[in-house]
Amino acid sequence: MKKVVSILLSIVLIFSHAVFAFAAIPGDNSVLKFDENGEFKIFNICDIQDDYPMNITTKEYIKDMIKLHSPDLVVLGGDNSTAIKEVKAEAIKELCDIFVESKTYFTFVFGNHDDEQEVSREELFRMYKLYGGKYCLAYDAVPSLTGVGTHNLTVKSSDGKRIAYNLYMFDSNSYVRDEDGTWLGYDCVNPDQIEWYKNTSAEIKAANGGKTVNAMAFQHIIVQEINELMFYECPFAVGEATRNYDGQSYTYLPFVFNIKDGFLLEAPCPGYYNYGQFDAFVETGDVVAVFSGHDHFNSFTVEKDGVDIVNTPSCAFGSYADPTTRGIRMLTINENDTTVYESEMLTVSEYVLGDGEHLTEYGDVTKGDAVLGIFGMAFFKFYLQLTDIIYLVADIKM
């Protein structure tokens, strides 16, 4: 009898340890997994940056895109709402209702404008969780970290038996000032958040039998490496004639030939400091791409050391945007090869000239705007191809 009891206790202990180990995996959840075709689809929606009530054209466009493409997850890329304090809760509820009513899971990061209306990030986070209910998957992984809401979410394989992918959400914070209170520039992902990332990546790798789990990262403010990839460096600062950061200055002359796809329509605004987040991505080896918003006109992909740096433009009509780029970025990952992904811009212009003509009824966009947007896309693609040819010929001659 004692032997039987001992065996039963051993089984219970083994089972309890297994459950504990599985539950301890950072970002583990029961809802995100690759579909029966081995695909996982993400919407990156950036810089809605709207008041309350939300602009009707923006709102209907997002709802239409969700209905047409059925994303497995929506990632709001920051500056999600700039409604005033008195109606901030109503604004967050209206935004969350889009996903709750369509039964679409979502998460989010904060941007520099989200908490400028005298409502703290902590309070905003509680609003998203309240109004998003079970469809809001965001959580504050370590509340003591700089910022609010840095977290990760794992994605299971289509059979649900293993972790097949990972998604990092970073609060890139807001602004930095010197000791005298003088504004220096935008903030970035801070050292303690980078350390959290390294530890989280290591834990997930260990839970996956020592094999790296590929990942994407999302944040509002773009990494500072975009400067060296896109602009000529200047040996010294020349006031406002150069773009000046902590110990480095850059001209406004762009390296357009580094763009893999998309458009650079305004100078990116990364953080003033660089604490090594991108270097950590390269060293750790799990992040295949980092996605940002913040610069509303820009829609591009560049690559450095095997990691894509991607800017998603604003999708909104309530804040500044450009008809050439305005839209939602749709990302598709296949579990058979998670080292790559598909990225497609679902532009408002293409939608209006296709199935979305009804959006013109709201008065924020016309068919003429859509034609201008399509023409702009064609022009910039031609310009980039022509630039590549010029540099190729110049390189051959050298």
PDB file of C-alpha atoms in Angstrom, residues 5-165:
ATOM      1  CA  VAL A   5       0.891   5.763  -2.344  1.00  0.00           C
ATOM      2  CA  SER A   6       4.534   6.615  -3.032  1.00  0.00           C
ATOM      3  CA  ILE A   7       4.088   6.058  -6.756  1.00  0.00           C
ATOM      4  CA  LEU A   8       0.929   8.183  -6.798  1.00  0.00           C
ATOM      5  CA  LEU A   9       2.660  10.997  -4.919  1.00  0.00           C
ATOM      6  CA  SER A  10       5.556  10.862  -7.371  1.00  0.00           C
ATOM      7  CA  ILE A  11       3.169  11.155 -10.308  1.00  0.00           C
ATOM      8  CA  VAL A  12       1.397  14.107  -8.702  1.00  0.00           C
ATOM      9  CA  LEU A  13       4.715  15.844  -8.003  1.00  0.00           C
ATOM     10  CA  ILE A  14       5.964  15.287 -11.549  1.00  0.00           C
ATOM     11  CA  PHE A  15       2.686  16.584 -12.984  1.00  0.00           C
ATOM     12  CA  SER A  16       2.646  19.619 -10.686  1.00  0.00           C
ATOM     13  CA  HIS A  17       6.249  20.484 -11.614  1.00  0.00           C
ATOM     14  CA  ALA A  18       5.409  20.186 -15.310  1.00  0.00           C
ATOM     15  CA  VAL A  19       2.387  22.452 -14.940  1.00  0.00           C
ATOM     16  CA  PHE A  20       4.408  24.955 -12.929  1.00  0.00           C
ATOM     17  CA  ALA A  21       7.209  24.981 -15.498  1.00  0.00           C
ATOM     18  CA  PHE A  22       4.766  25.509 -18.351  1.00  0.00           C
ATOM     19  CA  ALA A  23       2.904  28.266 -16.516  1.00  0.00           C
ATOM     20  CA  ALA A  24       6.189  30.003 -15.710  1.00  0.00           C
ATOM     21  CA  ILE A  25       7.023  30.629 -19.363  1.00  0.00           C
ATOM     22  CA  PRO A  26       6.991  34.428 -19.863  1.00  0.00           C
ATOM     23  CA  GLY A  27       4.098  35.600 -22.012  1.00  0.00           C
ATOM     24  CA  ASP A  28       2.376  32.230 -22.095  1.00  0.00           C
ATOM     25  CA  ASN A  29      -1.285  32.460 -23.062  1.00  0.00           C
ATOM     26  CA  SER A  30      -4.013  30.115 -24.187  1.00  0.00           C
ATOM     27  CA  VAL A  31      -5.307  31.962 -27.259  1.00  0.00           C
ATOM     28  CA  LEU A  32      -2.499  32.843 -29.676  1.00  0.00           C
ATOM     29  CA  LYS A  33      -1.458  30.090 -32.070  1.00  0.00           C
ATOM     30  CA  PHE A  34      -0.760  29.465 -35.729  1.00  0.00           C
ATOM     31  CA  ASP A  35      -3.865  28.486 -37.685  1.00  0.00           C
ATOM     32  CA  GLU A  36      -4.513  25.196 -39.460  1.00  0.00           C
ATOM     33  CA  ASN A  37      -2.559  26.493 -42.466  1.00  0.00           C
ATOM     34  CA  GLY A  38       0.445  27.250 -40.299  1.00  0.00           C
ATOM     35  CA  GLU A  39      -0.042  31.018 -40.502  1.00  0.00           C
ATOM     36  CA  PHE A  40      -0.276  33.756 -37.893  1.00  0.00           C
ATOM     37  CA  LYS A  41      -1.451  37.216 -38.948  1.00  0.00           C
ATOM     38  CA  ILE A  42      -0.760  40.497 -37.136  1.00  0.00           C
ATOM     39  CA  PHE A  43      -2.105  43.999 -37.736  1.00  0.00           C
ATOM     40  CA  ASN A  44       0.273  46.789 -36.711  1.00  0.00           C
ATOM     41  CA  ILE A  45      -1.924  49.882 -36.292  1.00  0.00           C
ATOM     42  CA  CYS A  46      -0.028  53.044 -35.428  1.00  0.00           C
ATOM     43  CA  ASP A  47      -0.665  56.645 -34.438  1.00  0.00           C
ATOM     44  CA  ILE A  48      -4.437  56.828 -34.428  1.00  0.00           C
ATOM     45  CA  GLN A  49      -3.755  59.867 -32.217  1.00  0.00           C
ATOM     46  CA  ASP A  50      -7.372  60.954 -32.171  1.00  0.00           C
ATOM     47  CA  ASP A  51      -9.773  62.774 -29.887  1.00  0.00           C
ATOM     48  CA  TYR A  52     -13.209  61.578 -28.781  1.00  0.00           C
ATOM     49  CA  PRO A  53     -15.329  60.606 -30.547  1.00  0.00           C
ATOM     50  CA  MET A  54     -12.933  58.859 -32.880  1.00  0.00           C
ATOM     51  CA  ASN A  55     -12.779  59.967 -36.510  1.00  0.00           C
ATOM     52  CA  ILE A  56     -15.460  57.944 -38.307  1.00  0.00           C
ATOM     53  CA  THR A  57     -13.388  57.275 -41.442  1.00  0.00           C
ATOM     54  CA  THR A  58     -10.491  55.893 -39.392  1.00  0.00           C
ATOM     55  CA  LYS A  59     -12.844  53.809 -37.303  1.00  0.00           C
ATOM     56  CA  GLU A  60     -14.719  52.299 -40.245  1.00  0.00           C
ATOM     57  CA  TYR A  61     -11.483  51.638 -42.110  1.00  0.00           C
ATOM     58  CA  ILE A  62     -10.044  49.654 -39.188  1.00  0.00           C
ATOM     59  CA  LYS A  63     -13.292  47.713 -38.772  1.00  0.00           C
ATOM     60  CA  ASP A  64     -13.384  46.928 -42.507  1.00  0.00           C
ATOM     61  CA  MET A  65      -9.765  45.714 -42.515  1.00  0.00           C
ATOM     62  CA  ILE A  66     -10.406  43.417 -39.563  1.00  0.00           C
ATOM     63  CA  LYS A  67     -13.484  42.006 -41.262  1.00  0.00           C
ATOM     64  CA  LEU A  68     -11.633  41.445 -44.557  1.00  0.00           C
ATOM     65  CA  HIS A  69      -8.406  39.962 -43.204  1.00  0.00           C
ATOM     66  CA  SER A  70      -9.273  38.458 -39.783  1.00  0.00           C
ATOM     67  CA  PRO A  71      -5.963  39.117 -37.997  1.00  0.00           C
ATOM     68  CA  ASP A  72      -5.016  36.804 -35.146  1.00  0.00           C
ATOM     69  CA  LEU A  73      -3.685  39.762 -33.186  1.00  0.00           C
ATOM     70  CA  VAL A  74      -3.728  43.554 -33.419  1.00  0.00           C
ATOM     71  CA  VAL A  75      -0.775  45.499 -32.018  1.00  0.00           C
ATOM     72  CA  LEU A  76      -1.527  49.170 -31.396  1.00  0.00           C
ATOM     73  CA  GLY A  77       1.783  50.969 -31.945  1.00  0.00           C
ATOM     74  CA  GLY A  78       1.403  53.952 -29.626  1.00  0.00           C
ATOM     75  CA  ASP A  79      -0.154  57.422 -29.670  1.00  0.00           C
ATOM     76  CA  ASN A  80      -3.376  55.476 -29.666  1.00  0.00           C
ATOM     77  CA  SER A  81      -5.559  58.241 -28.231  1.00  0.00           C
ATOM     78  CA  THR A  82      -4.973  61.891 -27.485  1.00  0.00           C
ATOM     79  CA  ALA A  83      -8.442  62.619 -26.112  1.00  0.00           C
ATOM     80  CA  ILE A  84      -8.563  65.117 -23.274  1.00  0.00           C
ATOM     81  CA  LYS A  85      -8.651  63.982 -19.651  1.00  0.00           C
ATOM     82  CA  GLU A  86     -12.408  64.454 -19.234  1.00  0.00           C
ATOM     83  CA  VAL A  87     -13.272  61.980 -22.009  1.00  0.00           C
ATOM     84  CA  LYS A  88     -10.175  59.775 -21.972  1.00  0.00           C
ATOM     85  CA  ALA A  89     -12.043  56.758 -20.596  1.00  0.00           C
ATOM     86  CA  GLU A  90     -14.745  57.084 -23.256  1.00  0.00           C
ATOM     87  CA  ALA A  91     -12.065  57.323 -25.942  1.00  0.00           C
ATOM     88  CA  ILE A  92     -10.266  54.186 -24.748  1.00  0.00           C
ATOM     89  CA  LYS A  93     -13.559  52.318 -24.531  1.00  0.00           C
ATOM     90  CA  GLU A  94     -14.504  53.350 -28.080  1.00  0.00           C
ATOM     91  CA  LEU A  95     -11.168  52.067 -29.368  1.00  0.00           C
ATOM     92  CA  CYS A  96     -11.350  48.825 -27.393  1.00  0.00           C
ATOM     93  CA  ASP A  97     -14.927  48.245 -28.554  1.00  0.00           C
ATOM     94  CA  ILE A  98     -13.657  47.831 -32.141  1.00  0.00           C
ATOM     95  CA  PHE A  99     -11.753  44.724 -31.078  1.00  0.00           C
ATOM     96  CA  VAL A 100     -14.236  43.428 -28.526  1.00  0.00           C
ATOM     97  CA  GLU A 101     -17.137  43.623 -30.981  1.00  0.00           C
ATOM     98  CA  SER A 102     -15.110  41.897 -33.715  1.00  0.00           C
ATOM     99  CA  LYS A 103     -13.780  39.332 -31.193  1.00  0.00           C
ATOM    100  CA  THR A 104     -10.207  40.221 -32.117  1.00  0.00           C
ATOM    101  CA  TYR A 105      -7.348  39.856 -29.644  1.00  0.00           C
ATOM    102  CA  PHE A 106      -5.173  42.918 -29.239  1.00  0.00           C
ATOM    103  CA  THR A 107      -2.285  44.348 -27.313  1.00  0.00           C
ATOM    104  CA  PHE A 108      -0.621  47.764 -27.303  1.00  0.00           C
ATOM    105  CA  VAL A 109       2.348  49.950 -26.477  1.00  0.00           C
ATOM    106  CA  PHE A 110       2.276  53.563 -25.397  1.00  0.00           C
ATOM    107  CA  GLY A 111       3.567  56.508 -27.412  1.00  0.00           C
ATOM    108  CA  ASN A 112       4.877  59.875 -26.287  1.00  0.00           C
ATOM    109  CA  HIS A 113       1.463  61.549 -26.695  1.00  0.00           C
ATOM    110  CA  ASP A 114      -0.717  58.970 -24.923  1.00  0.00           C
ATOM    111  CA  ASP A 115      -0.346  60.355 -21.408  1.00  0.00           C
ATOM    112  CA  GLU A 116       0.013  64.079 -22.135  1.00  0.00           C
ATOM    113  CA  GLN A 117      -3.561  64.754 -21.052  1.00  0.00           C
ATOM    114  CA  GLU A 118      -2.962  64.434 -17.296  1.00  0.00           C
ATOM    115  CA  VAL A 119      -3.894  60.762 -17.230  1.00  0.00           C
ATOM    116  CA  SER A 120      -1.026  58.510 -16.141  1.00  0.00           C
ATOM    117  CA  ARG A 121       0.168  55.503 -18.104  1.00  0.00           C
ATOM    118  CA  GLU A 122      -0.820  53.320 -15.149  1.00  0.00           C
ATOM    119  CA  GLU A 123      -4.399  54.591 -15.261  1.00  0.00           C
ATOM    120  CA  LEU A 124      -4.536  54.271 -19.049  1.00  0.00           C
ATOM    121  CA  PHE A 125      -3.312  50.698 -18.772  1.00  0.00           C
ATOM    122  CA  ARG A 126      -6.151  49.892 -16.361  1.00  0.00           C
ATOM    123  CA  MET A 127      -8.645  51.398 -18.830  1.00  0.00           C
ATOM    124  CA  TYR A 128      -7.439  49.187 -21.674  1.00  0.00           C
ATOM    125  CA  LYS A 129      -7.670  46.102 -19.468  1.00  0.00           C
ATOM    126  CA  LEU A 130     -11.145  47.069 -18.244  1.00  0.00           C
ATOM    127  CA  TYR A 131     -12.680  47.897 -21.604  1.00  0.00           C
ATOM    128  CA  GLY A 132     -10.742  45.330 -23.620  1.00  0.00           C
ATOM    129  CA  GLY A 133     -11.725  42.498 -21.310  1.00  0.00           C
ATOM    130  CA  LYS A 134     -10.503  39.075 -22.386  1.00  0.00           C
ATOM    131  CA  TYR A 135      -9.523  40.423 -25.815  1.00  0.00           C
ATOM    132  CA  CYS A 136      -6.855  42.707 -24.344  1.00  0.00           C
ATOM    133  CA  LEU A 137      -3.772  40.519 -23.892  1.00  0.00           C
ATOM    134  CA  ALA A 138      -1.460  43.284 -22.667  1.00  0.00           C
ATOM    135  CA  TYR A 139       0.032  43.024 -19.185  1.00  0.00           C
ATOM    136  CA  ASP A 140       2.782  44.786 -17.278  1.00  0.00           C
ATOM    137  CA  ALA A 141       5.417  42.052 -17.084  1.00  0.00           C
ATOM    138  CA  VAL A 142       7.545  43.767 -14.425  1.00  0.00           C
ATOM    139  CA  PRO A 143       5.881  46.900 -12.985  1.00  0.00           C
ATOM    140  CA  SER A 144       9.197  48.175 -11.638  1.00  0.00           C
ATOM    141  CA  LEU A 145      10.640  48.527 -15.164  1.00  0.00           C
ATOM    142  CA  THR A 146      10.932  51.943 -16.772  1.00  0.00           C
ATOM    143  CA  GLY A 147       7.633  52.825 -18.436  1.00  0.00           C
ATOM    144  CA  VAL A 148       4.400  50.867 -18.283  1.00  0.00           C
ATOM    145  CA  GLY A 149       3.291  47.749 -20.116  1.00  0.00           C
ATOM    146  CA  THR A 150       6.502  46.215 -21.433  1.00  0.00           C
ATOM    147  CA  HIS A 151       5.614  42.558 -22.003  1.00  0.00           C
ATOM    148  CA  ASN A 152       5.792  39.623 -24.370  1.00  0.00           C
ATOM    149  CA  LEU A 153       3.268  37.175 -25.818  1.00  0.00           C
ATOM    150  CA  THR A 154       4.093  33.687 -27.038  1.00  0.00           C
ATOM    151  CA  VAL A 155       2.436  32.069 -30.048  1.00  0.00           C
ATOM    152  CA  LYS A 156       1.861  28.322 -30.046  1.00  0.00           C
ATOM    153  CA  SER A 157       2.323  26.009 -32.998  1.00  0.00           C
ATOM    154  CA  SER A 158      -0.783  25.014 -34.954  1.00  0.00           C
ATOM    155  CA  ASP A 159      -1.044  21.781 -32.967  1.00  0.00           C
ATOM    156  CA  GLY A 160      -0.698  23.719 -29.716  1.00  0.00           C
ATOM    157  CA  LYS A 161       2.171  21.555 -28.463  1.00  0.00           C
ATOM    158  CA  ARG A 162       5.068  24.016 -28.475  1.00  0.00           C
ATOM    159  CA  ILE A 163       6.046  27.661 -28.468  1.00  0.00           C
ATOM    160  CA  ALA A 164       6.533  28.541 -32.119  1.00  0.00           C
ATOM    161  CA  TYR A 165       7.018  32.325 -31.936  1.00  0.00           C
TER     162      TYR A 165
END
